[in-house]
GROMACS .gro file of C-alpha atoms in nm:
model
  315
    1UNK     CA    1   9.947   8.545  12.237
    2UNK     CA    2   9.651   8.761  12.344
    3UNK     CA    3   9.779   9.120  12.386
    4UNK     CA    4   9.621   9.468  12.389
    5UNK     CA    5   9.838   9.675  12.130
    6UNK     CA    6   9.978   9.957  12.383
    7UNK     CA    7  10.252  10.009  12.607
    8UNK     CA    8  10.159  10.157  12.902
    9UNK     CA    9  10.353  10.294  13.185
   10UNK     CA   10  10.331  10.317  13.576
   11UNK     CA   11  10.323  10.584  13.824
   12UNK     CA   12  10.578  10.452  14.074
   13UNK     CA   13  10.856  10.252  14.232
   14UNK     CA   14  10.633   9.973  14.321
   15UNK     CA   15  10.310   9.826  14.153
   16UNK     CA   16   9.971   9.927  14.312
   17UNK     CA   17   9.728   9.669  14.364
   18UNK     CA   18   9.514   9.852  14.080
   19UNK     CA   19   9.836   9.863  13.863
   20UNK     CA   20   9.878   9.479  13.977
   21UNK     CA   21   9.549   9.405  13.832
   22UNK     CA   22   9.580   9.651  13.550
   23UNK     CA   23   9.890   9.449  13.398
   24UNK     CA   24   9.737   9.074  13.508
   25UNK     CA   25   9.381   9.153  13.358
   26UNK     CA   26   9.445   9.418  13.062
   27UNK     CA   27   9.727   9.254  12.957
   28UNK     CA   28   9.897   9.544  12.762
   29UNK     CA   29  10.172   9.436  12.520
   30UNK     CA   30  10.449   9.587  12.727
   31UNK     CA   31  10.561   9.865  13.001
   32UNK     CA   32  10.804  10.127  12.984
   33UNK     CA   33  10.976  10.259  13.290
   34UNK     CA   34  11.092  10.587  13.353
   35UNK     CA   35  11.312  10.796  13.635
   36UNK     CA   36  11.001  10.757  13.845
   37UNK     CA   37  10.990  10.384  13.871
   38UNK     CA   38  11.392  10.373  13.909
   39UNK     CA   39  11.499  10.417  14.247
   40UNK     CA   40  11.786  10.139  14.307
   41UNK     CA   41  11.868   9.838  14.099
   42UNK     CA   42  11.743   9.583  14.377
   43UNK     CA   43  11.427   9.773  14.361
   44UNK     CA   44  11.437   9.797  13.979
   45UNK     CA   45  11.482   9.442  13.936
   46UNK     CA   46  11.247   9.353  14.183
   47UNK     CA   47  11.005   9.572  14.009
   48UNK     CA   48  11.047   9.411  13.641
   49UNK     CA   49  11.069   9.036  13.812
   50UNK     CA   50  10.701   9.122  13.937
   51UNK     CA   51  10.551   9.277  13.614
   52UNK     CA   52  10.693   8.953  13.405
   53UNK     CA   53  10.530   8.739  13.695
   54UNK     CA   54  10.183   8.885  13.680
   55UNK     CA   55  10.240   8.837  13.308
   56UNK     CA   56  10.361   8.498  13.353
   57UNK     CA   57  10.625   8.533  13.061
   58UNK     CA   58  10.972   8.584  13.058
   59UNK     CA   59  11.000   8.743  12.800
   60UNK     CA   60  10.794   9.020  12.824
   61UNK     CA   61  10.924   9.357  12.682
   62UNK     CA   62  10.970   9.632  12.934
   63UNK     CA   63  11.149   9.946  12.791
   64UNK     CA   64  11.345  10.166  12.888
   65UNK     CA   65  11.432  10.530  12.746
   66UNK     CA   66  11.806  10.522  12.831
   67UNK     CA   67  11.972  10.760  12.528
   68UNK     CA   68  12.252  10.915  12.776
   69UNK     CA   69  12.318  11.281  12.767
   70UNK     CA   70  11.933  11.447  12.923
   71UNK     CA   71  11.758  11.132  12.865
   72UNK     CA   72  11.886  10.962  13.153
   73UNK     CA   73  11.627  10.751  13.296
   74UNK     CA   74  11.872  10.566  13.500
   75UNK     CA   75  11.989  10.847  13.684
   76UNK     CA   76  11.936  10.728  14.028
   77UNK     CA   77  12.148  10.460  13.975
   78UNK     CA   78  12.401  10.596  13.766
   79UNK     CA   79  12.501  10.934  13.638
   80UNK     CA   80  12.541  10.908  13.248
   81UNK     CA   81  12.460  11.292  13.133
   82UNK     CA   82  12.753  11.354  13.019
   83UNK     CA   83  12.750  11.104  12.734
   84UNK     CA   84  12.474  11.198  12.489
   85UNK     CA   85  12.494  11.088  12.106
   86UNK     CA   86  12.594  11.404  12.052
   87UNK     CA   87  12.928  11.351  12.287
   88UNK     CA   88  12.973  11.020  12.062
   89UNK     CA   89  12.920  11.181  11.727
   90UNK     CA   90  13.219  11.486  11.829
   91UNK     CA   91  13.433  11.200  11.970
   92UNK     CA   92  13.403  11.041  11.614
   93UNK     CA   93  13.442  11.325  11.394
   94UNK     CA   94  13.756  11.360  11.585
   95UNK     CA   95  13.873  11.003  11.553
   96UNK     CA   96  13.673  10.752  11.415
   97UNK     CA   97  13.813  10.420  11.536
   98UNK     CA   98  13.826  10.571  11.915
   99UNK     CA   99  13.461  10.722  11.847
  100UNK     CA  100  13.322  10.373  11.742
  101UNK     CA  101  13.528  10.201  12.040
  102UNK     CA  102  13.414  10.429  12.316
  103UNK     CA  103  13.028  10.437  12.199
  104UNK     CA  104  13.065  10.067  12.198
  105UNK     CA  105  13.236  10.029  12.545
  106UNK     CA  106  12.948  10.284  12.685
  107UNK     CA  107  12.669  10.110  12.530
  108UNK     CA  108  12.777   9.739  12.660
  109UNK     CA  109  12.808   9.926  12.999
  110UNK     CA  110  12.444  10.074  12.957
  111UNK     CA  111  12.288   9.769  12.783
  112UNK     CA  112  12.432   9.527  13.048
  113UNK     CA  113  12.276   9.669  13.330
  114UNK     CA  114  11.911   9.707  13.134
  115UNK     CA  115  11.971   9.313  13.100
  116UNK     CA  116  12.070   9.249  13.454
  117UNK     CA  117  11.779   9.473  13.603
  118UNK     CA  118  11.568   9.295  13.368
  119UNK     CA  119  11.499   9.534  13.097
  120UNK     CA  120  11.509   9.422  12.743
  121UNK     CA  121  11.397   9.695  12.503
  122UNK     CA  122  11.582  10.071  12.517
  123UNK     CA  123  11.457  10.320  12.280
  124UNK     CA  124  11.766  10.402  12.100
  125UNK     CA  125  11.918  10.498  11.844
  126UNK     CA  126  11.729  10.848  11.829
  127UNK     CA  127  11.858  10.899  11.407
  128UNK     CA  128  11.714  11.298  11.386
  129UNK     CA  129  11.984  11.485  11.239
  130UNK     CA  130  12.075  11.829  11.353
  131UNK     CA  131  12.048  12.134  11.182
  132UNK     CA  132  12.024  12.481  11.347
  133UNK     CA  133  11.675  12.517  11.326
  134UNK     CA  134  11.620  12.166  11.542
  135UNK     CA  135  11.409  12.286  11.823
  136UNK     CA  136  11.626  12.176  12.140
  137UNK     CA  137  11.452  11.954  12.231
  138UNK     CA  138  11.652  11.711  12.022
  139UNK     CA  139  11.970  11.871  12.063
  140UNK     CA  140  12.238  11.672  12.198
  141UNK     CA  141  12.050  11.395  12.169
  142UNK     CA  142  12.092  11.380  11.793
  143UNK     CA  143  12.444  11.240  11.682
  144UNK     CA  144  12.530  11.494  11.424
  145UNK     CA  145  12.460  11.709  11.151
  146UNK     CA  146  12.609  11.505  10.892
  147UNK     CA  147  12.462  11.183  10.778
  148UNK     CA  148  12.735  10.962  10.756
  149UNK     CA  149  12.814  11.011  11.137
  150UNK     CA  150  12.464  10.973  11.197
  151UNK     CA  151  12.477  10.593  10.996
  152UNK     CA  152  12.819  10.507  11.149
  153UNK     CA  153  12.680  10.554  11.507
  154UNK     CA  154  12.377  10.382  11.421
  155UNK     CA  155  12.588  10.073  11.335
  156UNK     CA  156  12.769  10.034  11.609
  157UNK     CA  157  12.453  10.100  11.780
  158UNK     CA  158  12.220   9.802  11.634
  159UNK     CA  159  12.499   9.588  11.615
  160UNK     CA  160  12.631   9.611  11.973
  161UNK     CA  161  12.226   9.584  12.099
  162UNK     CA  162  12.204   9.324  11.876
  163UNK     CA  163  12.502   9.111  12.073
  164UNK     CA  164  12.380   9.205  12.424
  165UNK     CA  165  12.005   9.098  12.319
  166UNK     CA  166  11.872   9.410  12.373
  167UNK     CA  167  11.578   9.495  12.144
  168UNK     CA  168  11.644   9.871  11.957
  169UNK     CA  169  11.365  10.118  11.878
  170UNK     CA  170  11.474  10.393  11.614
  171UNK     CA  171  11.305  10.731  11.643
  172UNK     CA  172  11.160  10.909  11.510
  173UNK     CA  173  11.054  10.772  11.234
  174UNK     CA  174  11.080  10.919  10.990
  175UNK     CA  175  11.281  11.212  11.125
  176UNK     CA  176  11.250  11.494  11.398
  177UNK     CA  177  11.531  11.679  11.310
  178UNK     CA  178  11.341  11.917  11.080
  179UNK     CA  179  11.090  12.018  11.320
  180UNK     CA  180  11.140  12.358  11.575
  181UNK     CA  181  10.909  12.261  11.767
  182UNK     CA  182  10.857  12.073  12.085
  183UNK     CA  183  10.576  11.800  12.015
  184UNK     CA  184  10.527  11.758  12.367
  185UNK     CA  185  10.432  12.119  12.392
  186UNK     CA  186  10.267  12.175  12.052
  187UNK     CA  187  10.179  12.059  11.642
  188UNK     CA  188  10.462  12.070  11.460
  189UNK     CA  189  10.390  12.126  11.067
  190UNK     CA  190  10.701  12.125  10.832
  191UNK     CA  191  10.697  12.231  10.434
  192UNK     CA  192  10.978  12.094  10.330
  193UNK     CA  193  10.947  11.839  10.026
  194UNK     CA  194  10.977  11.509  10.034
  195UNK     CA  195  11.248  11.478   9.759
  196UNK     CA  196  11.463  11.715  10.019
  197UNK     CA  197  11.331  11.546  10.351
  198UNK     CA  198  11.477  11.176  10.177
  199UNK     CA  199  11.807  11.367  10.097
  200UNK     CA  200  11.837  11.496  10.462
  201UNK     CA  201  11.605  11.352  10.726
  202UNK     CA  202  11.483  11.056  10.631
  203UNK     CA  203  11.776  10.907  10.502
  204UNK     CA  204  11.871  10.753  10.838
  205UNK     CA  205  11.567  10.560  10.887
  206UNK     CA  206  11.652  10.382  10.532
  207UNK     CA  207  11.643  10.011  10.562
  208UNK     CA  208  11.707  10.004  10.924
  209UNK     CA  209  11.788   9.706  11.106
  210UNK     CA  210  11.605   9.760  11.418
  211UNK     CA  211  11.311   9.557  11.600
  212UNK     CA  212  11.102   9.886  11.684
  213UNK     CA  213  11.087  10.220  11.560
  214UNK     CA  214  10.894  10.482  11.654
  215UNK     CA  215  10.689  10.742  11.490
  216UNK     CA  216  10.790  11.133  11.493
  217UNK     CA  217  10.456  11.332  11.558
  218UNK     CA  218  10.459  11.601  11.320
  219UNK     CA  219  10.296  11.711  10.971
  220UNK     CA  220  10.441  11.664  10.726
  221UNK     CA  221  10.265  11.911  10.515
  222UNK     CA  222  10.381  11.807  10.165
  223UNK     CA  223  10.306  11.454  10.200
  224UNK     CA  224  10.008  11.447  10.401
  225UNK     CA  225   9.852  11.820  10.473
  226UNK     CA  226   9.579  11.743  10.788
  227UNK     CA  227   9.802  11.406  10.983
  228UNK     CA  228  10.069  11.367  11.201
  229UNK     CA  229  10.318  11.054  11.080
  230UNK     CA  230  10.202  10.887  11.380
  231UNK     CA  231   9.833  10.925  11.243
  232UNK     CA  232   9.888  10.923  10.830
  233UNK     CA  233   9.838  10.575  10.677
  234UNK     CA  234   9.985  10.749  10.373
  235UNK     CA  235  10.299  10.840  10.535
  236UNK     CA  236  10.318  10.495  10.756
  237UNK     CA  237  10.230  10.260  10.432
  238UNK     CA  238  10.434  10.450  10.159
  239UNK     CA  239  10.698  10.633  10.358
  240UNK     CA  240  10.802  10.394  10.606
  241UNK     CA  241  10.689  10.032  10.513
  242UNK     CA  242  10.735  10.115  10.117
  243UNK     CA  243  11.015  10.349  10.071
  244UNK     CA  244  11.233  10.326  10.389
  245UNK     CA  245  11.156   9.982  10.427
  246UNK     CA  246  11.105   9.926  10.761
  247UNK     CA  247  11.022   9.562  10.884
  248UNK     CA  248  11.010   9.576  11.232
  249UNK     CA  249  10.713   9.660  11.493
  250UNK     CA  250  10.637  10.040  11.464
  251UNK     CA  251  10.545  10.211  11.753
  252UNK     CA  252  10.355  10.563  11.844
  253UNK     CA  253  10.527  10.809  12.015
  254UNK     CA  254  10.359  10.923  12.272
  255UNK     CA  255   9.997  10.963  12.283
  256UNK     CA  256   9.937  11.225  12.564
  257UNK     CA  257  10.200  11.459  12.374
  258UNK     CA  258   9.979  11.762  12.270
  259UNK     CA  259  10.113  11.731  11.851
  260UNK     CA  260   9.820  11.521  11.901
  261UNK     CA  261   9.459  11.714  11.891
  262UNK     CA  262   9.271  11.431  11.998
  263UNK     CA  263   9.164  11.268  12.323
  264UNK     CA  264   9.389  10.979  12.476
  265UNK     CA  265   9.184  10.698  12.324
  266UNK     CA  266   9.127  10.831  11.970
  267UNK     CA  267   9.505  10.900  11.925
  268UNK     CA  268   9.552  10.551  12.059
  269UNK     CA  269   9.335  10.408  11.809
  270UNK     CA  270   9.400  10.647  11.512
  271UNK     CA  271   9.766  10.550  11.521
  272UNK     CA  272   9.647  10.163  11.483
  273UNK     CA  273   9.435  10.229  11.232
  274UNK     CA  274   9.703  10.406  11.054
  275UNK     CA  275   9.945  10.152  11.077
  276UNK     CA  276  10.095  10.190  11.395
  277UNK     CA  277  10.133   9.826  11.540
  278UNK     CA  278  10.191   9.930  11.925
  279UNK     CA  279  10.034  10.317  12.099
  280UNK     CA  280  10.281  10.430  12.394
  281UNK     CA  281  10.136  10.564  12.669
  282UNK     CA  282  10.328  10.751  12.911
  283UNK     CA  283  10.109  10.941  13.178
  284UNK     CA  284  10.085  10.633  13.385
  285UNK     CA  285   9.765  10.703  13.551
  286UNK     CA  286   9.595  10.387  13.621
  287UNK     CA  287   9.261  10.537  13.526
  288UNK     CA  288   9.364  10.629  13.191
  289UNK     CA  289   9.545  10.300  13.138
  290UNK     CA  290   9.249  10.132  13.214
  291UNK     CA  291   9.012  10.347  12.974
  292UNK     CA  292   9.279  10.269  12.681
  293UNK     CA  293   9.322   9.898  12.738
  294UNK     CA  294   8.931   9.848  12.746
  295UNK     CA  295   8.887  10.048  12.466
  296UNK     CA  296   9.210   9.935  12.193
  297UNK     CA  297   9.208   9.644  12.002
  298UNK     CA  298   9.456   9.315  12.060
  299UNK     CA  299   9.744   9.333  11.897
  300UNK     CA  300   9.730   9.220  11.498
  301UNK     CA  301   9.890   8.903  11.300
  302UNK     CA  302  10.191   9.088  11.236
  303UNK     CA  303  10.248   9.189  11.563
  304UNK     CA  304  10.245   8.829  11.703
  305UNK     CA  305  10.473   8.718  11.446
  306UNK     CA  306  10.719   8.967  11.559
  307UNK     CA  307  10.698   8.964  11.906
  308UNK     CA  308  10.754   8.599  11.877
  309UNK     CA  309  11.093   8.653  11.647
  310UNK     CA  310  11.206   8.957  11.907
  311UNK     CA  311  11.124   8.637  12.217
  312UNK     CA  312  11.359   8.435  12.005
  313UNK     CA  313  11.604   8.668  11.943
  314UNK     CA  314  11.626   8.731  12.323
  315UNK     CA  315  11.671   8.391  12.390
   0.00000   0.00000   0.00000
């Protein structure tokens, strides 16, 4: 499998003929769609039936960033603000058994019609838990404050995706929630020490069963002073491989977000050499897709061996 190691994205509801040739020739490891390239499901399906056939595989991942609640990629189709994870973490504090039977009713809904447009990665569960200095930008999309809603949720979460054959990437590794700032606005550095982050934040992400996760952009200044996560080996290698044990693919968050000091294709690059498997890159400008894919290396060992268990596990 010969694969650049980005996701890249695409500026409309159709392919252009340089986005056409982008795909065919660059052959990035996947594309993720967002509100932009969703206008009706005949046109969405159409859309990911064309991407797979310049690919000439099946299988090829095409994401989605489908959380519900603000994040609500599919709302041209279908209206589905109302039901963030924080609407499903209330509904369980409430009552637990309807909680975990209504966030499993909404999410076969949700995951049904990802599989029947021909989507088959969504970038759930977002585990960031909530505290009142969480910049809003996380918000509602978190499940909860407390933990053990948080790990409930994310249960019914992986299991349900898992049963549909939907592919799961948990973010952001290894946790927003202590961050008040926006990271698509600016560098987020937090203090806090990493005994306290693994007793609050980073507890989610512990041995999560997931395919993907991705990374959270900020500092965190007591484990590694001058790198983002997405950009710290020693975060990536002894934080999330080591400690949280994470197995899965890992992917960037994404690269044109200004946490990020650096130019498109050194934070594409610094994340791989970092331990990233996979940069994500959102702008979709076919210029700057085309810089990246000429200028990133093809995806590693590792990431072969797992995108051929995720093909299997689709199957």
């Amino acid at each position: 499998m010969k694969r650049k190691s980005i996701i890249i994205s695409i500026s409309s509801y159709n392919l252009s003929l340089s986005e056409e040739d982008l795909i065919q020739k660059g052959k990035p490891w996947g594309v993720i769609l967002f509100k932009r390239n969703i206008k009706s499901f005949d046109q969405l399906k159409n859309l990911t039936s064309r991407i797979r056939f310049l690919m000439k595989d099946p299988f090829y991942p095409i994401l989605v960033d489908q959380e519900g609640g603000k994040v609500n990629r599919l709302s041209n189709l279908i209206d589905m603000s109302e039901f963030s994870q924080s609407y499903f973490g209330k509904l369980y504090e409430k009552n637990k058994l309807f909680g975990i039977n209504s966030y499993k009713k909404y999410l076969t809904f949700t995951f049904q019609i990802l599989k029947e447009s021909g989507i088959n990665i969504n970038t759930i569960p977002v585990l960031d838990i909530l505290r009142d200095t969480t910049h809003s930008i996380i918000g509602n999309r978190s499940y909860s404050r407390k933990s053990n809603i948080i790990n409930a949720l994310k249960k019914v979460c992986l299991s349900t995706s898992n049963d549909l054959k939907i592919g799961t990437v948990s973010k952001h590794i290894p946790g927003h929630g202590c961050s008040n700032v926006d990271t698509h606005k600016n560098q987020s550095i937090v203090n806090k020490s990493e005994k306290y982050l693994f007793r609050q934040d980073f507890k989610a992400f512990n041995q999560i069963k997931s395919n993907f996760a991705m990374t959270a952009h900020i500092i965190y200044k007591k484990i590694d002073s001058e790198f983002t996560a997405t950009h710290s080996k020693k975060i990536i290698k002894n934080i999330i491989r080591n400690k949280l044990g994470f197995k899965g693919i890992l992917i960037s968050d994404d690269i044109s977000m200004k946490a990020l000091n650096g130019n498109l294709v050194y934070n594409a690059n610094k994340a791989i050499e970092s331990g990233c498997n996979l940069a994500l890159y959102c702008g979709g400008k076919v210029k700057e897709s085309r810089e990246l894919l000429s200028k990133i290396v093809d995806i590693d060992n590792f990431t072969k061996k797992k995108t051929s268990e995720f093909y299997r596990f689709l199957r």
